[in-house]
Tab-separated table of C-alpha atoms and ligand atoms in Angstrom:
chain	number	residue	atom	x	y	z
A	1	MET	CA	-24.647	-22.366	34.421
A	2	THR	CA	-24.530	-21.709	30.699
A	3	LEU	CA	-25.641	-23.687	27.673
A	4	ARG	CA	-22.818	-22.457	25.491
A	5	PRO	CA	-19.994	-24.924	26.346
A	6	SER	CA	-22.197	-27.972	25.822
A	7	LEU	CA	-23.387	-26.584	22.497
A	8	ALA	CA	-19.789	-26.010	21.464
A	9	MET	CA	-18.940	-29.567	22.461
A	10	ALA	CA	-21.882	-30.958	20.491
A	11	ALA	CA	-20.768	-28.948	17.468
A	12	ALA	CA	-17.218	-30.333	17.802
A	13	ILE	CA	-18.537	-33.896	17.930
A	14	ILE	CA	-20.676	-33.313	14.829
A	15	MET	CA	-17.720	-31.745	12.984
A	16	ALA	CA	-15.513	-34.730	13.858
A	17	ALA	CA	-18.173	-37.083	12.502
A	18	LEU	CA	-18.472	-35.085	9.264
A	19	ASP	CA	-14.747	-34.805	8.739
A	20	PRO	CA	-12.961	-38.090	9.519
A	21	ALA	CA	-9.587	-36.321	9.350
A	22	ALA	CA	-10.602	-34.197	12.335
A	23	ALA	CA	-10.672	-37.376	14.420
A	24	CYS	CA	-7.198	-38.502	13.327
A	25	SER	CA	-4.355	-38.651	15.757
A	26	PRO	CA	-1.493	-36.292	14.762
A	27	ASP	CA	0.709	-39.373	14.657
A	28	ALA	CA	-1.526	-41.167	12.105
A	29	LEU	CA	-0.065	-42.218	8.748
A	30	GLY	CA	-2.770	-40.224	6.918
A	31	THR	CA	-3.467	-39.838	3.215
A	32	ALA	CA	-0.863	-37.508	1.726
A	33	ARG	CA	-2.644	-36.662	-1.511
A	34	VAL	CA	-5.434	-37.595	-3.889
A	35	MET	CA	-4.452	-38.537	-7.447
A	36	PRO	CA	-7.213	-38.250	-10.064
A	37	VAL	CA	-6.616	-40.917	-12.713
A	38	GLY	CA	-7.946	-39.987	-16.157
A	39	THR	CA	-9.270	-43.000	-18.041
A	40	GLU	CA	-10.156	-41.531	-21.450
A	41	GLY	CA	-9.192	-44.034	-24.145
A	42	GLY	CA	-8.420	-46.656	-21.490
A	43	LEU	CA	-5.233	-47.192	-19.511
A	44	ALA	CA	-3.247	-50.207	-18.313
A	45	VAL	CA	-0.930	-49.718	-15.343
A	46	GLY	CA	1.050	-51.929	-12.965
A	47	LEU	CA	4.580	-53.204	-13.525
A	48	LYS	CA	3.773	-56.864	-12.804
A	49	SER	CA	2.070	-56.986	-16.217
A	50	TYR	CA	2.510	-53.667	-18.020
A	51	PRO	CA	5.472	-51.431	-18.952
A	52	ARG	CA	3.819	-48.367	-17.376
A	53	THR	CA	2.447	-47.456	-13.980
A	54	LEU	CA	0.932	-44.618	-11.958
A	55	PRO	CA	3.106	-41.476	-11.779
A	56	LEU	CA	4.114	-41.822	-8.126
A	57	GLN	CA	6.931	-39.900	-6.484
A	58	ASP	CA	9.654	-41.541	-4.421
A	59	HIS	CA	8.205	-43.077	-1.240
A	60	GLU	CA	4.614	-42.802	-2.446
A	61	VAL	CA	2.359	-45.850	-2.285
A	62	VAL	CA	-1.188	-46.697	-3.395
A	63	LEU	CA	-3.000	-49.376	-1.393
A	64	THR	CA	-5.372	-51.713	-3.242
A	65	PHE	CA	-7.396	-54.677	-1.980
A	66	ASP	CA	-8.968	-57.460	-4.064
A	67	ASP	CA	-11.563	-60.205	-3.625
A	68	GLY	CA	-13.788	-58.694	-0.913
A	69	PRO	CA	-15.930	-57.710	0.746
A	70	ALA	CA	-15.531	-60.570	3.215
A	71	PRO	CA	-17.532	-60.776	6.459
A	72	ASP	CA	-14.683	-61.832	8.787
A	73	THR	CA	-11.835	-59.655	7.551
A	74	THR	CA	-12.884	-56.575	5.568
A	75	ALA	CA	-14.201	-54.739	8.645
A	76	LYS	CA	-10.854	-55.284	10.417
A	77	ILE	CA	-9.031	-53.789	7.444
A	78	LEU	CA	-11.432	-50.833	7.324
A	79	ASP	CA	-10.882	-50.293	11.068
A	80	ALA	CA	-7.093	-50.275	10.586
A	81	LEU	CA	-7.336	-47.832	7.655
A	82	ALA	CA	-9.722	-45.553	9.592
A	83	LYS	CA	-7.425	-45.500	12.635
A	84	GLU	CA	-4.560	-44.256	10.426
A	85	CYS	CA	-6.807	-42.005	8.257
A	86	VAL	CA	-5.701	-43.874	5.148
A	87	ARG	CA	-7.814	-44.172	1.994
A	88	ALA	CA	-7.482	-47.171	-0.286
A	89	THR	CA	-9.046	-48.754	-3.369
A	90	PHE	CA	-11.123	-51.929	-3.187
A	91	PHE	CA	-11.528	-54.105	-6.291
A	92	VAL	CA	-14.583	-56.063	-5.203
A	93	ILE	CA	-16.327	-59.204	-6.459
A	94	GLY	CA	-19.965	-58.575	-7.446
A	95	GLU	CA	-21.460	-61.679	-5.861
A	96	LYS	CA	-19.663	-60.913	-2.588
A	97	VAL	CA	-21.001	-57.350	-2.729
A	98	GLU	CA	-24.497	-58.864	-2.955
A	99	GLN	CA	-23.776	-60.960	0.160
A	100	SER	CA	-22.070	-58.168	2.155
A	101	SER	CA	-23.461	-54.941	0.754
A	102	ASP	CA	-23.152	-53.310	4.202
A	103	LEU	CA	-19.360	-53.612	3.944
A	104	ALA	CA	-19.303	-52.255	0.390
A	105	ARG	CA	-21.419	-49.286	1.508
A	106	ARG	CA	-19.061	-48.757	4.450
A	107	GLU	CA	-16.077	-48.660	2.056
A	108	VAL	CA	-17.763	-45.869	0.082
A	109	ALA	CA	-18.952	-44.033	3.211
A	110	GLU	CA	-15.420	-43.978	4.595
A	111	GLY	CA	-14.068	-42.357	1.444
A	112	HIS	CA	-12.414	-45.335	-0.222
A	113	THR	CA	-12.559	-45.943	-3.961
A	114	VAL	CA	-14.619	-49.022	-4.826
A	115	ALA	CA	-14.173	-50.590	-8.249
A	116	SER	CA	-14.858	-53.916	-9.911
A	117	HIS	CA	-12.989	-57.228	-10.060
A	118	THR	CA	-15.737	-59.119	-12.027
A	119	TYR	CA	-19.017	-60.556	-10.758
A	120	SER	CA	-17.977	-64.167	-10.157
A	121	HIS	CA	-14.139	-64.160	-10.195
A	122	PRO	CA	-14.139	-66.813	-12.958
A	123	GLN	CA	-11.845	-69.794	-12.416
A	124	PRO	CA	-9.173	-70.400	-13.504
A	125	THR	CA	-9.385	-67.066	-15.389
A	126	MET	CA	-11.651	-65.199	-17.808
A	127	ARG	CA	-9.634	-66.668	-20.681
A	128	ALA	CA	-11.588	-69.905	-20.240
A	129	MET	CA	-14.870	-68.120	-21.076
A	130	SER	CA	-16.382	-66.949	-24.348
A	131	ALA	CA	-15.927	-63.239	-25.011
A	132	ALA	CA	-19.681	-62.703	-24.579
A	133	ALA	CA	-19.788	-64.511	-21.220
A	134	ALA	CA	-16.725	-62.607	-19.979
A	135	ARG	CA	-18.272	-59.249	-20.913
A	136	ALA	CA	-21.551	-60.205	-19.227
A	137	ASP	CA	-19.685	-61.144	-16.018
A	138	VAL	CA	-17.781	-57.846	-16.043
A	139	LEU	CA	-20.935	-55.766	-16.620
A	140	ARG	CA	-22.858	-57.609	-13.897
A	141	GLY	CA	-19.968	-57.023	-11.470
A	142	MET	CA	-19.815	-53.315	-12.290
A	143	ALA	CA	-23.600	-53.008	-11.915
A	144	ALA	CA	-23.436	-54.669	-8.471
A	145	VAL	CA	-20.847	-52.089	-7.349
A	146	GLU	CA	-22.912	-49.169	-8.631
A	147	ARG	CA	-26.198	-50.439	-7.192
A	148	LEU	CA	-25.107	-51.772	-3.830
A	149	ALA	CA	-21.961	-49.833	-2.914
A	150	TYR	CA	-22.821	-46.432	-4.411
A	151	GLY	CA	-26.635	-46.702	-4.344
A	152	ALA	CA	-27.096	-45.887	-8.040
A	153	ASP	CA	-30.193	-46.858	-10.013
A	154	VAL	CA	-28.669	-49.380	-12.416
A	155	ASP	CA	-30.012	-52.535	-14.060
A	156	ALA	CA	-28.613	-55.691	-12.360
A	157	ALA	CA	-27.468	-57.163	-15.681
A	158	PRO	CA	-26.838	-54.284	-18.092
A	159	ARG	CA	-26.002	-55.062	-21.711
A	160	ASP	CA	-23.427	-52.323	-22.176
A	161	LEU	CA	-21.567	-49.567	-20.387
A	162	SER	CA	-23.341	-46.718	-22.147
A	163	SER	CA	-26.449	-47.128	-19.978
A	164	PHE	CA	-24.764	-46.228	-16.675
A	165	LYS	CA	-21.862	-44.236	-15.290
A	166	LEU	CA	-19.122	-45.796	-13.164
A	167	HIS	CA	-18.145	-43.842	-10.044
A	168	ALA	CA	-14.642	-45.282	-10.461
A	169	PRO	CA	-14.036	-46.545	-14.035
A	170	PHE	CA	-11.280	-48.866	-12.805
A	171	PHE	CA	-11.010	-52.659	-13.216
A	172	ARG	CA	-8.615	-55.421	-12.201
A	173	PHE	CA	-8.577	-58.805	-13.957
A	174	PRO	CA	-8.625	-61.903	-11.729
A	175	GLY	CA	-5.170	-63.464	-11.904
A	176	PHE	CA	-3.981	-60.471	-14.039
A	177	ALA	CA	-5.294	-62.511	-16.985
A	178	GLU	CA	-6.603	-59.934	-19.401
A	179	THR	CA	-8.234	-60.845	-22.692
A	180	ALA	CA	-7.849	-58.994	-25.979
A	181	ASP	CA	-11.618	-58.576	-26.262
A	182	LEU	CA	-11.991	-56.993	-22.820
A	183	HIS	CA	-8.873	-54.859	-23.270
A	184	ALA	CA	-10.499	-53.345	-26.386
A	185	PHE	CA	-13.868	-53.098	-24.623
A	186	PHE	CA	-12.370	-51.136	-21.707
A	187	ALA	CA	-10.409	-48.829	-24.012
A	188	ALA	CA	-13.587	-48.085	-25.974
A	189	ASN	CA	-15.486	-47.390	-22.740
A	190	ASN	CA	-12.789	-45.332	-20.979
A	191	VAL	CA	-12.108	-47.850	-18.202
A	192	ALA	CA	-8.600	-48.184	-16.731
A	193	ILE	CA	-7.062	-51.617	-16.180
A	194	PHE	CA	-5.044	-51.965	-12.975
A	195	GLY	CA	-2.388	-54.595	-12.541
A	196	THR	CA	-0.016	-54.028	-9.625
A	197	ASP	CA	3.566	-52.959	-8.926
A	198	LEU	CA	4.109	-54.757	-5.625
A	199	TRP	CA	2.528	-57.724	-3.867
A	200	ALA	CA	3.181	-60.190	-1.071
A	201	ALA	CA	1.439	-63.131	-2.814
A	202	ASP	CA	-1.047	-63.073	0.079
A	203	TRP	CA	-3.348	-65.367	-1.884
A	204	ILE	CA	-1.091	-68.041	-0.355
A	205	LYS	CA	-1.410	-68.522	3.414
A	206	MET	CA	1.460	-66.991	5.373
A	207	THR	CA	2.057	-65.483	8.794
A	208	PRO	CA	1.304	-61.760	9.187
A	209	GLN	CA	4.991	-61.207	10.102
A	210	LYS	CA	6.193	-62.957	6.930
A	211	GLU	CA	3.772	-60.903	4.831
A	212	LEU	CA	4.974	-57.689	6.480
A	213	ASP	CA	8.628	-58.616	5.839
A	214	VAL	CA	7.937	-59.437	2.169
A	215	LEU	CA	6.069	-56.162	1.589
A	216	MET	CA	8.593	-53.931	3.338
A	217	GLY	CA	11.450	-55.682	1.506
A	218	ALA	CA	9.741	-55.169	-1.867
A	219	LEU	CA	9.041	-51.530	-1.009
A	220	ASP	CA	12.607	-50.882	0.120
A	221	ARG	CA	13.840	-52.178	-3.258
A	222	ALA	CA	11.287	-50.346	-5.429
A	223	GLY	CA	10.949	-47.182	-3.328
A	224	ARG	CA	7.342	-46.594	-4.427
A	225	GLY	CA	4.409	-48.342	-6.019
A	226	MET	CA	0.887	-49.601	-6.141
A	227	ILE	CA	0.498	-52.469	-3.672
A	228	LEU	CA	-1.904	-55.410	-4.062
A	229	LEU	CA	-3.398	-57.045	-0.968
A	230	HIS	CA	-6.484	-59.226	-0.420
A	231	ASP	CA	-9.066	-58.116	2.133
A	232	ASP	CA	-10.552	-61.619	2.389
A	233	LYS	CA	-7.345	-63.006	3.958
A	234	ALA	CA	-7.076	-63.295	7.746
A	235	TRP	CA	-3.273	-62.884	7.723
A	236	THR	CA	-3.555	-59.656	5.734
A	237	ALA	CA	-6.206	-58.286	8.099
A	238	ALA	CA	-4.005	-59.222	11.081
A	239	MET	CA	-0.970	-57.542	9.496
A	240	MET	CA	-2.617	-54.235	8.544
A	241	PRO	CA	-2.111	-52.237	11.776
A	242	ASP	CA	1.614	-53.110	11.841
A	243	PHE	CA	1.977	-52.540	8.098
A	244	LEU	CA	0.516	-49.032	8.293
A	245	ARG	CA	2.772	-48.235	11.269
A	246	ALA	CA	5.776	-49.549	9.296
A	247	LEU	CA	4.899	-47.351	6.288
A	248	LYS	CA	4.833	-44.349	8.618
A	249	ALA	CA	8.105	-45.325	10.307
A	250	HIS	CA	9.858	-45.748	6.939
A	251	GLY	CA	8.646	-42.396	5.584
A	252	TYR	CA	6.164	-43.687	2.996
A	253	ARG	CA	3.193	-41.498	1.999
A	254	VAL	CA	-0.183	-42.852	0.900
A	255	VAL	CA	-1.756	-41.629	-2.335
A	256	HIS	CA	-5.491	-42.146	-2.883
A	257	ILE	CA	-6.587	-42.743	-6.482
A	258	VAL	CA	-9.976	-41.479	-7.693
A	259	ALA	CA	-11.675	-41.074	-11.076
A	260	GLY	CA	-10.135	-38.208	-13.067
A	261	GLN	CA	-10.716	-36.354	-16.324
A	262	GLY	CA	-9.033	-36.761	-19.715
A	263	ARG	CA	-6.187	-39.130	-20.562
A	264	GLY	CA	-4.354	-40.637	-17.607
A	265	GLU	CA	-0.746	-39.727	-16.976
A	266	THR	CA	1.640	-42.677	-16.479
A	267	SER	CA	5.306	-43.327	-15.730
A	268	PRO	CA	7.475	-45.764	-17.691
A	269	ALA	CA	8.917	-48.901	-16.102
A	270	PRO	CA	12.506	-48.707	-14.857
A	271	LYS	CA	15.249	-49.716	-17.333
A	272	GLY	CA	15.522	-53.472	-17.788
A	273	TRP	CA	11.870	-54.073	-16.870
A	274	ARG	CA	10.296	-57.430	-17.650
A	275	ALA	CA	6.678	-58.498	-17.022
A	276	GLU	CA	6.284	-61.142	-14.312
A	277	ALA	CA	2.680	-61.781	-15.343
A	278	PRO	CA	2.455	-61.054	-19.081
A	279	PRO	CA	-0.973	-59.616	-19.925
B	301	LIG	ZN1	-8.937	-61.768	-7.318
């Protein structure tokens, strides 16, 4: 009898726990590359609203999820992403982060990018608020992400962005409805605004199969792009395993966006582009 094999096995288990990729099946979709996105001077990307987007190659996609974390669905989406070793970006709502901080911490722990989508997801949009109230909601949402997802020591209701550092200086407006005041505020504070290139309109109830068909059809036409999904929707959670398998089967590669240095590089919209959701 020797101790050595069991020690080796224990070491292998520890290594697999430290490096999630080590536990991936060779057939997993995986994360093909990490793209640092510089935000100096601000940035606005996503062809639904803006004439520029992330500089993706053919068959590259970026997965983004809004409106979570949600107790019944976010964990299912995280499970599906973990199974395929895929990293995504979550634009979370501050008050939901307060209610489900365990899920927000799990998103960070599993290597995803977590960024803000306001504190209260104002209805119908932030355009109905005063500029001061909109800024306060944004700052409170960002502070909730830093405190509860990343564990940073940040005031719950900061008055400006100079008092704390964002792990991911990224933001998405609810309903893509940006305001001139916040656009200027983000540019001055080096925060990038994300619209989207592709979406299935999963804010409306649909079957997982219909959602899958819409997404794959949009991807086949565009060939690449940043994709918007909602991790608080049951049909999206149910679709995720099949969607990730379909991306693999169709030769798509996942790009993970993280905070970068300097000015962000972008690609222009294809010829004949028109905004579907003017900013
Ligand atoms: Zn939203």
